């Protein structure tokens, strides 16, 4: 998958024939110093809220370290992020079944926001846009209702708020990734490429969505009058900057290794905090 990504990057760079004057250092600074750190902070905040759903106090340090690992282990051909999130709860005494249930519901809600974002970007270009918007909105509503029924109102409200904010952050990130290579991307299109990132990461058959998110972005670009090569390159750039920051955090904050986090005590924990 790394080779697929590399080949795609070479193709995109050759197709665009980028010159130094086409690149924006200020946009890259916004991407690397604002947009990507905001995404990392959002991910850590999600970890804290995940613990609160079960009355578990997760410190900011632990949340940040675990959030970083959850992104790094997505490079494995398994849903590593979901495993890390579930493991964090299990390590804090929450029963496996309840942990996995909430993590799965939240993952499905995030994917539903991806459908909504794809629909927003395709609206006006394809009849599929309206259908994706309706499907995504309906799924978000039903999943919010399910979290409310299975857990509580506060958990459902915070889950919805966090995913809505997260979608905005990813769109913001996409906008500056495109701006780095000299392309002014409309915010509606940015939501579509955010959806491509979510879709690629959701497919555990491709480690971390490597090459897959970029490929989906390139296909989407052909539907909304954006350069497919630019879409591939921008999404890859956003991914690489994000991966670099998460690896830096994982190394800089000592604590349980990835192996310890992924193994955790997945079986043998009987205490349920809810």
PDB file of C-alpha atoms in Angstrom:
ATOM      1  CA  UNK A   1       0.000   0.000   0.000  1.00  0.00           C
ATOM      2  CA  UNK A   2       2.968   2.277   0.623  1.00  0.00           C
ATOM      3  CA  UNK A   3       4.092   1.561  -2.928  1.00  0.00           C
ATOM      4  CA  UNK A   4       0.635   2.470  -4.230  1.00  0.00           C
ATOM      5  CA  UNK A   5       0.876   5.764  -2.363  1.00  0.00           C
ATOM      6  CA  UNK A   6       4.376   6.455  -3.697  1.00  0.00           C
ATOM      7  CA  UNK A   7       3.401   5.680  -7.300  1.00  0.00           C
ATOM      8  CA  UNK A   8       0.341   7.903  -6.928  1.00  0.00           C
ATOM      9  CA  UNK A   9       2.448  10.748  -5.565  1.00  0.00           C
ATOM     10  CA  UNK A  10       4.883  10.506  -8.470  1.00  0.00           C
ATOM     11  CA  UNK A  11       1.978  10.481 -10.945  1.00  0.00           C
ATOM     12  CA  UNK A  12       0.310  13.461  -9.256  1.00  0.00           C
ATOM     13  CA  UNK A  13       3.504  15.515  -9.115  1.00  0.00           C
ATOM     14  CA  UNK A  14       4.259  14.820 -12.779  1.00  0.00           C
ATOM     15  CA  UNK A  15       0.694  15.560 -13.878  1.00  0.00           C
ATOM     16  CA  UNK A  16       0.550  18.879 -12.045  1.00  0.00           C
ATOM     17  CA  UNK A  17       4.054  19.963 -13.085  1.00  0.00           C
ATOM     18  CA  UNK A  18       4.311  22.033  -9.926  1.00  0.00           C
ATOM     19  CA  UNK A  19       6.878  24.817  -9.734  1.00  0.00           C
ATOM     20  CA  UNK A  20       8.203  26.372  -6.545  1.00  0.00           C
ATOM     21  CA  UNK A  21       6.104  29.497  -7.164  1.00  0.00           C
ATOM     22  CA  UNK A  22       2.942  27.346  -7.083  1.00  0.00           C
ATOM     23  CA  UNK A  23       3.568  26.221  -3.509  1.00  0.00           C
ATOM     24  CA  UNK A  24       2.408  28.241  -0.509  1.00  0.00           C
ATOM     25  CA  UNK A  25       4.545  28.136   2.627  1.00  0.00           C
ATOM     26  CA  UNK A  26       1.938  30.086   4.599  1.00  0.00           C
ATOM     27  CA  UNK A  27      -0.766  27.549   3.722  1.00  0.00           C
ATOM     28  CA  UNK A  28       1.566  24.702   4.672  1.00  0.00           C
ATOM     29  CA  UNK A  29       2.254  26.428   7.986  1.00  0.00           C
ATOM     30  CA  UNK A  30      -1.508  26.630   8.614  1.00  0.00           C
ATOM     31  CA  UNK A  31      -1.821  22.940   7.773  1.00  0.00           C
ATOM     32  CA  UNK A  32       1.111  21.758   9.886  1.00  0.00           C
ATOM     33  CA  UNK A  33       0.833  24.155  12.818  1.00  0.00           C
ATOM     34  CA  UNK A  34      -2.929  24.721  13.115  1.00  0.00           C
ATOM     35  CA  UNK A  35      -5.155  22.304  11.173  1.00  0.00           C
ATOM     36  CA  UNK A  36      -3.330  19.031  11.929  1.00  0.00           C
ATOM     37  CA  UNK A  37      -2.702  19.856  15.641  1.00  0.00           C
ATOM     38  CA  UNK A  38      -6.399  20.787  15.901  1.00  0.00           C
ATOM     39  CA  UNK A  39      -7.292  17.336  14.547  1.00  0.00           C
ATOM     40  CA  UNK A  40      -4.958  15.673  17.067  1.00  0.00           C
ATOM     41  CA  UNK A  41      -6.443  17.719  19.915  1.00  0.00           C
ATOM     42  CA  UNK A  42      -9.949  16.785  18.752  1.00  0.00           C
ATOM     43  CA  UNK A  43      -8.998  13.120  18.738  1.00  0.00           C
ATOM     44  CA  UNK A  44      -7.632  13.419  22.282  1.00  0.00           C
ATOM     45  CA  UNK A  45     -10.777  15.218  23.422  1.00  0.00           C
ATOM     46  CA  UNK A  46     -12.808  12.347  21.966  1.00  0.00           C
ATOM     47  CA  UNK A  47     -10.790   9.967  24.159  1.00  0.00           C
ATOM     48  CA  UNK A  48     -11.618  12.001  27.262  1.00  0.00           C
ATOM     49  CA  UNK A  49     -15.322  12.021  26.395  1.00  0.00           C
ATOM     50  CA  UNK A  50     -15.211   8.284  25.702  1.00  0.00           C
ATOM     51  CA  UNK A  51     -14.034   7.760  29.273  1.00  0.00           C
ATOM     52  CA  UNK A  52     -16.674  10.102  30.702  1.00  0.00           C
ATOM     53  CA  UNK A  53     -19.391   7.955  29.144  1.00  0.00           C
ATOM     54  CA  UNK A  54     -18.358   5.248  31.643  1.00  0.00           C
ATOM     55  CA  UNK A  55     -17.369   7.559  34.526  1.00  0.00           C
ATOM     56  CA  UNK A  56     -13.689   6.907  33.781  1.00  0.00           C
ATOM     57  CA  UNK A  57     -11.256   9.774  34.308  1.00  0.00           C
ATOM     58  CA  UNK A  58      -8.822   9.830  31.384  1.00  0.00           C
ATOM     59  CA  UNK A  59      -6.097  12.435  31.817  1.00  0.00           C
ATOM     60  CA  UNK A  60      -5.167  14.800  29.014  1.00  0.00           C
ATOM     61  CA  UNK A  61      -1.716  13.193  28.787  1.00  0.00           C
ATOM     62  CA  UNK A  62      -3.162   9.694  28.466  1.00  0.00           C
ATOM     63  CA  UNK A  63      -5.775  10.897  25.981  1.00  0.00           C
ATOM     64  CA  UNK A  64      -3.175  12.606  23.818  1.00  0.00           C
ATOM     65  CA  UNK A  65      -0.810   9.621  23.866  1.00  0.00           C
ATOM     66  CA  UNK A  66      -3.603   7.152  23.132  1.00  0.00           C
ATOM     67  CA  UNK A  67      -5.027   9.364  20.395  1.00  0.00           C
ATOM     68  CA  UNK A  68      -1.616   9.442  18.729  1.00  0.00           C
ATOM     69  CA  UNK A  69      -1.248   5.662  18.946  1.00  0.00           C
ATOM     70  CA  UNK A  70      -4.757   5.190  17.576  1.00  0.00           C
ATOM     71  CA  UNK A  71      -3.650   6.935  14.396  1.00  0.00           C
ATOM     72  CA  UNK A  72      -0.255   5.252  14.148  1.00  0.00           C
ATOM     73  CA  UNK A  73      -1.665   1.722  14.473  1.00  0.00           C
ATOM     74  CA  UNK A  74      -4.085   2.443  11.638  1.00  0.00           C
ATOM     75  CA  UNK A  75      -1.050   1.577   9.484  1.00  0.00           C
ATOM     76  CA  UNK A  76      -1.779  -2.045  10.370  1.00  0.00           C
ATOM     77  CA  UNK A  77      -4.271  -3.909   8.121  1.00  0.00           C
ATOM     78  CA  UNK A  78      -6.765  -4.027  11.009  1.00  0.00           C
ATOM     79  CA  UNK A  79      -9.117  -1.411  12.503  1.00  0.00           C
ATOM     80  CA  UNK A  80      -6.330  -0.377  14.863  1.00  0.00           C
ATOM     81  CA  UNK A  81      -7.946   2.864  16.025  1.00  0.00           C
ATOM     82  CA  UNK A  82     -11.056   1.053  17.223  1.00  0.00           C
ATOM     83  CA  UNK A  83      -8.946  -1.579  19.003  1.00  0.00           C
ATOM     84  CA  UNK A  84      -6.909   1.080  20.824  1.00  0.00           C
ATOM     85  CA  UNK A  85     -10.018   2.996  21.917  1.00  0.00           C
ATOM     86  CA  UNK A  86     -11.691  -0.156  23.178  1.00  0.00           C
ATOM     87  CA  UNK A  87      -8.498  -1.262  24.922  1.00  0.00           C
ATOM     88  CA  UNK A  88      -8.209   2.072  26.722  1.00  0.00           C
ATOM     89  CA  UNK A  89     -11.639   1.577  28.262  1.00  0.00           C
ATOM     90  CA  UNK A  90     -11.007  -2.071  29.108  1.00  0.00           C
ATOM     91  CA  UNK A  91      -7.736  -1.147  30.823  1.00  0.00           C
ATOM     92  CA  UNK A  92      -9.759   1.231  32.995  1.00  0.00           C
ATOM     93  CA  UNK A  93     -12.190  -1.469  34.107  1.00  0.00           C
ATOM     94  CA  UNK A  94     -15.000  -1.106  31.570  1.00  0.00           C
ATOM     95  CA  UNK A  95     -16.429  -4.375  30.292  1.00  0.00           C
ATOM     96  CA  UNK A  96     -15.343  -5.343  26.770  1.00  0.00           C
ATOM     97  CA  UNK A  97     -18.859  -5.664  25.391  1.00  0.00           C
ATOM     98  CA  UNK A  98     -19.931  -2.193  26.520  1.00  0.00           C
ATOM     99  CA  UNK A  99     -16.639  -0.632  25.382  1.00  0.00           C
ATOM    100  CA  UNK A 100     -16.835  -2.167  21.927  1.00  0.00           C
ATOM    101  CA  UNK A 101     -20.504  -1.206  21.566  1.00  0.00           C
ATOM    102  CA  UNK A 102     -19.911   2.508  22.128  1.00  0.00           C
ATOM    103  CA  UNK A 103     -16.734   2.578  20.031  1.00  0.00           C
ATOM    104  CA  UNK A 104     -18.596   0.908  17.162  1.00  0.00           C
ATOM    105  CA  UNK A 105     -21.558   3.281  17.371  1.00  0.00           C
ATOM    106  CA  UNK A 106     -19.202   6.268  17.334  1.00  0.00           C
ATOM    107  CA  UNK A 107     -17.279   4.859  14.359  1.00  0.00           C
ATOM    108  CA  UNK A 108     -20.526   4.365  12.433  1.00  0.00           C
ATOM    109  CA  UNK A 109     -21.571   7.929  13.261  1.00  0.00           C
ATOM    110  CA  UNK A 110     -18.239   9.220  11.952  1.00  0.00           C
ATOM    111  CA  UNK A 111     -18.684   7.252   8.732  1.00  0.00           C
ATOM    112  CA  UNK A 112     -22.201   8.689   8.408  1.00  0.00           C
ATOM    113  CA  UNK A 113     -20.764  12.188   8.619  1.00  0.00           C
ATOM    114  CA  UNK A 114     -18.504  11.117   5.764  1.00  0.00           C
ATOM    115  CA  UNK A 115     -21.567  10.249   3.676  1.00  0.00           C
ATOM    116  CA  UNK A 116     -23.046  13.642   4.506  1.00  0.00           C
ATOM    117  CA  UNK A 117     -19.828  15.415   3.507  1.00  0.00           C
ATOM    118  CA  UNK A 118     -19.647  13.525   0.214  1.00  0.00           C
ATOM    119  CA  UNK A 119     -23.233  14.499  -0.531  1.00  0.00           C
ATOM    120  CA  UNK A 120     -22.532  18.166   0.184  1.00  0.00           C
ATOM    121  CA  UNK A 121     -19.612  18.193  -2.249  1.00  0.00           C
ATOM    122  CA  UNK A 122     -21.570  16.377  -4.990  1.00  0.00           C
ATOM    123  CA  UNK A 123     -24.673  18.522  -4.660  1.00  0.00           C
ATOM    124  CA  UNK A 124     -25.161  20.395  -7.910  1.00  0.00           C
ATOM    125  CA  UNK A 125     -22.850  18.029  -9.794  1.00  0.00           C
ATOM    126  CA  UNK A 126     -24.590  14.674  -9.425  1.00  0.00           C
ATOM    127  CA  UNK A 127     -28.000  13.316  -8.485  1.00  0.00           C
ATOM    128  CA  UNK A 128     -26.189  11.127  -5.984  1.00  0.00           C
ATOM    129  CA  UNK A 129     -25.485  14.212  -3.860  1.00  0.00           C
ATOM    130  CA  UNK A 130     -29.016  14.568  -2.522  1.00  0.00           C
ATOM    131  CA  UNK A 131     -29.241  10.859  -1.802  1.00  0.00           C
ATOM    132  CA  UNK A 132     -25.976  10.832   0.143  1.00  0.00           C
ATOM    133  CA  UNK A 133     -27.050  13.858   2.176  1.00  0.00           C
ATOM    134  CA  UNK A 134     -30.361  12.193   3.060  1.00  0.00           C
ATOM    135  CA  UNK A 135     -28.693   8.863   3.866  1.00  0.00           C
ATOM    136  CA  UNK A 136     -25.966  10.449   5.974  1.00  0.00           C
ATOM    137  CA  UNK A 137     -28.394  12.678   7.900  1.00  0.00           C
ATOM    138  CA  UNK A 138     -30.779   9.781   8.573  1.00  0.00           C
ATOM    139  CA  UNK A 139     -27.937   7.540   9.761  1.00  0.00           C
ATOM    140  CA  UNK A 140     -26.592  10.263  12.065  1.00  0.00           C
ATOM    141  CA  UNK A 141     -30.050  10.740  13.569  1.00  0.00           C
ATOM    142  CA  UNK A 142     -30.582   7.004  14.134  1.00  0.00           C
ATOM    143  CA  UNK A 143     -27.114   6.493  15.617  1.00  0.00           C
ATOM    144  CA  UNK A 144     -27.560   9.461  17.962  1.00  0.00           C
ATOM    145  CA  UNK A 145     -30.851   7.931  19.051  1.00  0.00           C
ATOM    146  CA  UNK A 146     -29.162   4.550  19.572  1.00  0.00           C
ATOM    147  CA  UNK A 147     -26.420   6.077  21.753  1.00  0.00           C
ATOM    148  CA  UNK A 148     -29.062   7.931  23.761  1.00  0.00           C
ATOM    149  CA  UNK A 149     -31.065   4.723  24.283  1.00  0.00           C
ATOM    150  CA  UNK A 150     -28.075   2.499  25.075  1.00  0.00           C
ATOM    151  CA  UNK A 151     -26.157   5.031  27.160  1.00  0.00           C
ATOM    152  CA  UNK A 152     -27.529   8.464  28.073  1.00  0.00           C
ATOM    153  CA  UNK A 153     -28.480  11.883  26.724  1.00  0.00           C
ATOM    154  CA  UNK A 154     -25.180  13.518  27.650  1.00  0.00           C
ATOM    155  CA  UNK A 155     -23.122  10.885  25.846  1.00  0.00           C
ATOM    156  CA  UNK A 156     -25.309  11.146  22.739  1.00  0.00           C
ATOM    157  CA  UNK A 157     -25.174  14.951  22.696  1.00  0.00           C
ATOM    158  CA  UNK A 158     -21.419  15.103  23.157  1.00  0.00           C
ATOM    159  CA  UNK A 159     -20.839  12.398  20.545  1.00  0.00           C
ATOM    160  CA  UNK A 160     -22.889  14.327  17.985  1.00  0.00           C
ATOM    161  CA  UNK A 161     -21.183  17.631  18.830  1.00  0.00           C
ATOM    162  CA  UNK A 162     -17.694  16.127  18.632  1.00  0.00           C
ATOM    163  CA  UNK A 163     -18.305  14.470  15.271  1.00  0.00           C
ATOM    164  CA  UNK A 164     -19.803  17.651  13.844  1.00  0.00           C
ATOM    165  CA  UNK A 165     -16.795  19.642  15.036  1.00  0.00           C
ATOM    166  CA  UNK A 166     -14.458  16.950  13.748  1.00  0.00           C
ATOM    167  CA  UNK A 167     -15.962  17.118  10.274  1.00  0.00           C
ATOM    168  CA  UNK A 168     -15.346  20.861  10.228  1.00  0.00           C
ATOM    169  CA  UNK A 169     -11.732  20.376  11.334  1.00  0.00           C
ATOM    170  CA  UNK A 170     -11.034  17.794   8.622  1.00  0.00           C
ATOM    171  CA  UNK A 171     -12.604  20.055   5.982  1.00  0.00           C
ATOM    172  CA  UNK A 172     -10.445  22.947   7.245  1.00  0.00           C
ATOM    173  CA  UNK A 173      -7.432  20.645   7.007  1.00  0.00           C
ATOM    174  CA  UNK A 174      -8.290  19.692   3.435  1.00  0.00           C
ATOM    175  CA  UNK A 175      -8.717  23.334   2.429  1.00  0.00           C
ATOM    176  CA  UNK A 176      -5.179  24.179   3.549  1.00  0.00           C
ATOM    177  CA  UNK A 177      -3.713  20.995   2.085  1.00  0.00           C
ATOM    178  CA  UNK A 178      -5.015  22.109  -1.316  1.00  0.00           C
ATOM    179  CA  UNK A 179      -3.909  25.688  -0.679  1.00  0.00           C
ATOM    180  CA  UNK A 180      -0.362  24.401  -0.075  1.00  0.00           C
ATOM    181  CA  UNK A 181      -0.181  23.282  -3.712  1.00  0.00           C
ATOM    182  CA  UNK A 182      -1.762  26.515  -4.926  1.00  0.00           C
ATOM    183  CA  UNK A 183      -5.419  25.505  -5.259  1.00  0.00           C
ATOM    184  CA  UNK A 184      -8.235  27.494  -3.639  1.00  0.00           C
ATOM    185  CA  UNK A 185     -10.779  24.844  -2.667  1.00  0.00           C
ATOM    186  CA  UNK A 186     -14.436  25.757  -1.990  1.00  0.00           C
ATOM    187  CA  UNK A 187     -15.569  24.706   1.474  1.00  0.00           C
ATOM    188  CA  UNK A 188     -18.279  22.450   0.006  1.00  0.00           C
ATOM    189  CA  UNK A 189     -15.604  20.511  -1.907  1.00  0.00           C
ATOM    190  CA  UNK A 190     -13.452  20.358   1.216  1.00  0.00           C
ATOM    191  CA  UNK A 191     -16.222  18.382   2.933  1.00  0.00           C
ATOM    192  CA  UNK A 192     -16.089  15.871   0.093  1.00  0.00           C
ATOM    193  CA  UNK A 193     -12.369  15.287   0.463  1.00  0.00           C
ATOM    194  CA  UNK A 194     -12.839  15.009   4.210  1.00  0.00           C
ATOM    195  CA  UNK A 195     -15.306  12.226   3.404  1.00  0.00           C
ATOM    196  CA  UNK A 196     -12.684  10.540   1.203  1.00  0.00           C
ATOM    197  CA  UNK A 197     -10.266  10.536   4.146  1.00  0.00           C
ATOM    198  CA  UNK A 198     -12.892   9.014   6.438  1.00  0.00           C
ATOM    199  CA  UNK A 199     -13.857   6.373   3.873  1.00  0.00           C
ATOM    200  CA  UNK A 200     -10.253   5.323   3.288  1.00  0.00           C
ATOM    201  CA  UNK A 201      -9.476   5.026   6.987  1.00  0.00           C
ATOM    202  CA  UNK A 202     -12.650   3.017   7.574  1.00  0.00           C
ATOM    203  CA  UNK A 203     -11.471   0.294   5.194  1.00  0.00           C
ATOM    204  CA  UNK A 204      -9.166  -1.841   7.345  1.00  0.00           C
ATOM    205  CA  UNK A 205      -8.202  -3.933   4.286  1.00  0.00           C
ATOM    206  CA  UNK A 206      -5.860  -1.081   3.368  1.00  0.00           C
ATOM    207  CA  UNK A 207      -3.409  -0.199   6.155  1.00  0.00           C
ATOM    208  CA  UNK A 208      -4.353   3.257   7.343  1.00  0.00           C
ATOM    209  CA  UNK A 209      -6.214   3.746   4.089  1.00  0.00           C
ATOM    210  CA  UNK A 210      -2.818   4.225   2.398  1.00  0.00           C
ATOM    211  CA  UNK A 211      -3.473   4.977  -1.237  1.00  0.00           C
ATOM    212  CA  UNK A 212      -7.173   4.276  -0.755  1.00  0.00           C
ATOM    213  CA  UNK A 213      -8.193   7.651   0.674  1.00  0.00           C
ATOM    214  CA  UNK A 214      -6.123   9.349  -2.010  1.00  0.00           C
ATOM    215  CA  UNK A 215      -7.678   7.187  -4.733  1.00  0.00           C
ATOM    216  CA  UNK A 216     -11.208   7.934  -3.523  1.00  0.00           C
ATOM    217  CA  UNK A 217     -10.324  11.641  -3.440  1.00  0.00           C
ATOM    218  CA  UNK A 218      -9.059  11.448  -7.037  1.00  0.00           C
ATOM    219  CA  UNK A 219     -12.280   9.754  -8.173  1.00  0.00           C
ATOM    220  CA  UNK A 220     -14.398  12.321  -6.344  1.00  0.00           C
ATOM    221  CA  UNK A 221     -12.394  15.146  -7.919  1.00  0.00           C
ATOM    222  CA  UNK A 222     -13.434  14.029 -11.405  1.00  0.00           C
ATOM    223  CA  UNK A 223     -17.069  14.549 -10.392  1.00  0.00           C
ATOM    224  CA  UNK A 224     -16.705  18.056  -8.946  1.00  0.00           C
ATOM    225  CA  UNK A 225     -14.371  19.704 -11.454  1.00  0.00           C
ATOM    226  CA  UNK A 226     -11.199  19.496  -9.370  1.00  0.00           C
ATOM    227  CA  UNK A 227      -7.910  18.075 -10.627  1.00  0.00           C
ATOM    228  CA  UNK A 228      -7.661  14.381  -9.720  1.00  0.00           C
ATOM    229  CA  UNK A 229      -3.874  14.678  -9.406  1.00  0.00           C
ATOM    230  CA  UNK A 230      -4.236  17.668  -7.080  1.00  0.00           C
ATOM    231  CA  UNK A 231      -6.761  15.765  -4.945  1.00  0.00           C
ATOM    232  CA  UNK A 232      -4.453  12.758  -4.629  1.00  0.00           C
ATOM    233  CA  UNK A 233      -1.484  14.948  -3.728  1.00  0.00           C
ATOM    234  CA  UNK A 234      -3.353  17.156  -1.226  1.00  0.00           C
ATOM    235  CA  UNK A 235      -4.925  14.246   0.663  1.00  0.00           C
ATOM    236  CA  UNK A 236      -1.561  12.455   0.773  1.00  0.00           C
ATOM    237  CA  UNK A 237       0.131  15.614   2.055  1.00  0.00           C
ATOM    238  CA  UNK A 238      -2.448  15.982   4.819  1.00  0.00           C
ATOM    239  CA  UNK A 239      -2.003  12.327   5.774  1.00  0.00           C
ATOM    240  CA  UNK A 240       1.810  12.483   5.911  1.00  0.00           C
ATOM    241  CA  UNK A 241       1.844  15.638   8.037  1.00  0.00           C
ATOM    242  CA  UNK A 242      -0.712  14.094  10.399  1.00  0.00           C
ATOM    243  CA  UNK A 243       1.207  10.820  10.643  1.00  0.00           C
ATOM    244  CA  UNK A 244       4.454  12.680  11.374  1.00  0.00           C
ATOM    245  CA  UNK A 245       2.861  14.633  14.227  1.00  0.00           C
ATOM    246  CA  UNK A 246       1.209  11.551  15.741  1.00  0.00           C
ATOM    247  CA  UNK A 247       4.470   9.579  15.638  1.00  0.00           C
ATOM    248  CA  UNK A 248       6.237  12.514  17.290  1.00  0.00           C
ATOM    249  CA  UNK A 249       3.636  12.608  20.086  1.00  0.00           C
ATOM    250  CA  UNK A 250       3.736   8.828  20.555  1.00  0.00           C
ATOM    251  CA  UNK A 251       7.534   8.939  20.909  1.00  0.00           C
ATOM    252  CA  UNK A 252       7.660  12.118  22.996  1.00  0.00           C
ATOM    253  CA  UNK A 253       5.071  10.996  25.560  1.00  0.00           C
ATOM    254  CA  UNK A 254       6.400   7.871  27.304  1.00  0.00           C
ATOM    255  CA  UNK A 255       3.859   5.342  28.431  1.00  0.00           C
ATOM    256  CA  UNK A 256       2.402   2.002  27.313  1.00  0.00           C
ATOM    257  CA  UNK A 257       3.799   0.881  23.983  1.00  0.00           C
ATOM    258  CA  UNK A 258       1.582   0.183  21.004  1.00  0.00           C
ATOM    259  CA  UNK A 259       1.813  -3.529  21.789  1.00  0.00           C
ATOM    260  CA  UNK A 260       0.658  -3.013  25.356  1.00  0.00           C
ATOM    261  CA  UNK A 261      -2.202  -0.795  24.273  1.00  0.00           C
ATOM    262  CA  UNK A 262      -3.348  -3.182  21.561  1.00  0.00           C
ATOM    263  CA  UNK A 263      -3.077  -6.297  23.733  1.00  0.00           C
ATOM    264  CA  UNK A 264      -4.528  -4.801  26.940  1.00  0.00           C
ATOM    265  CA  UNK A 265      -6.750  -7.014  29.042  1.00  0.00           C
ATOM    266  CA  UNK A 266      -9.349  -7.627  26.379  1.00  0.00           C
ATOM    267  CA  UNK A 267     -10.583 -10.763  27.978  1.00  0.00           C
ATOM    268  CA  UNK A 268     -10.824 -11.183  31.753  1.00  0.00           C
ATOM    269  CA  UNK A 269     -12.206  -7.794  32.790  1.00  0.00           C
ATOM    270  CA  UNK A 270     -15.572  -8.232  34.399  1.00  0.00           C
ATOM    271  CA  UNK A 271     -16.129  -4.895  36.038  1.00  0.00           C
ATOM    272  CA  UNK A 272     -18.616  -2.707  34.216  1.00  0.00           C
ATOM    273  CA  UNK A 273     -18.632   0.987  35.037  1.00  0.00           C
ATOM    274  CA  UNK A 274     -22.118   1.573  33.712  1.00  0.00           C
TER     275      UNK A 274
END
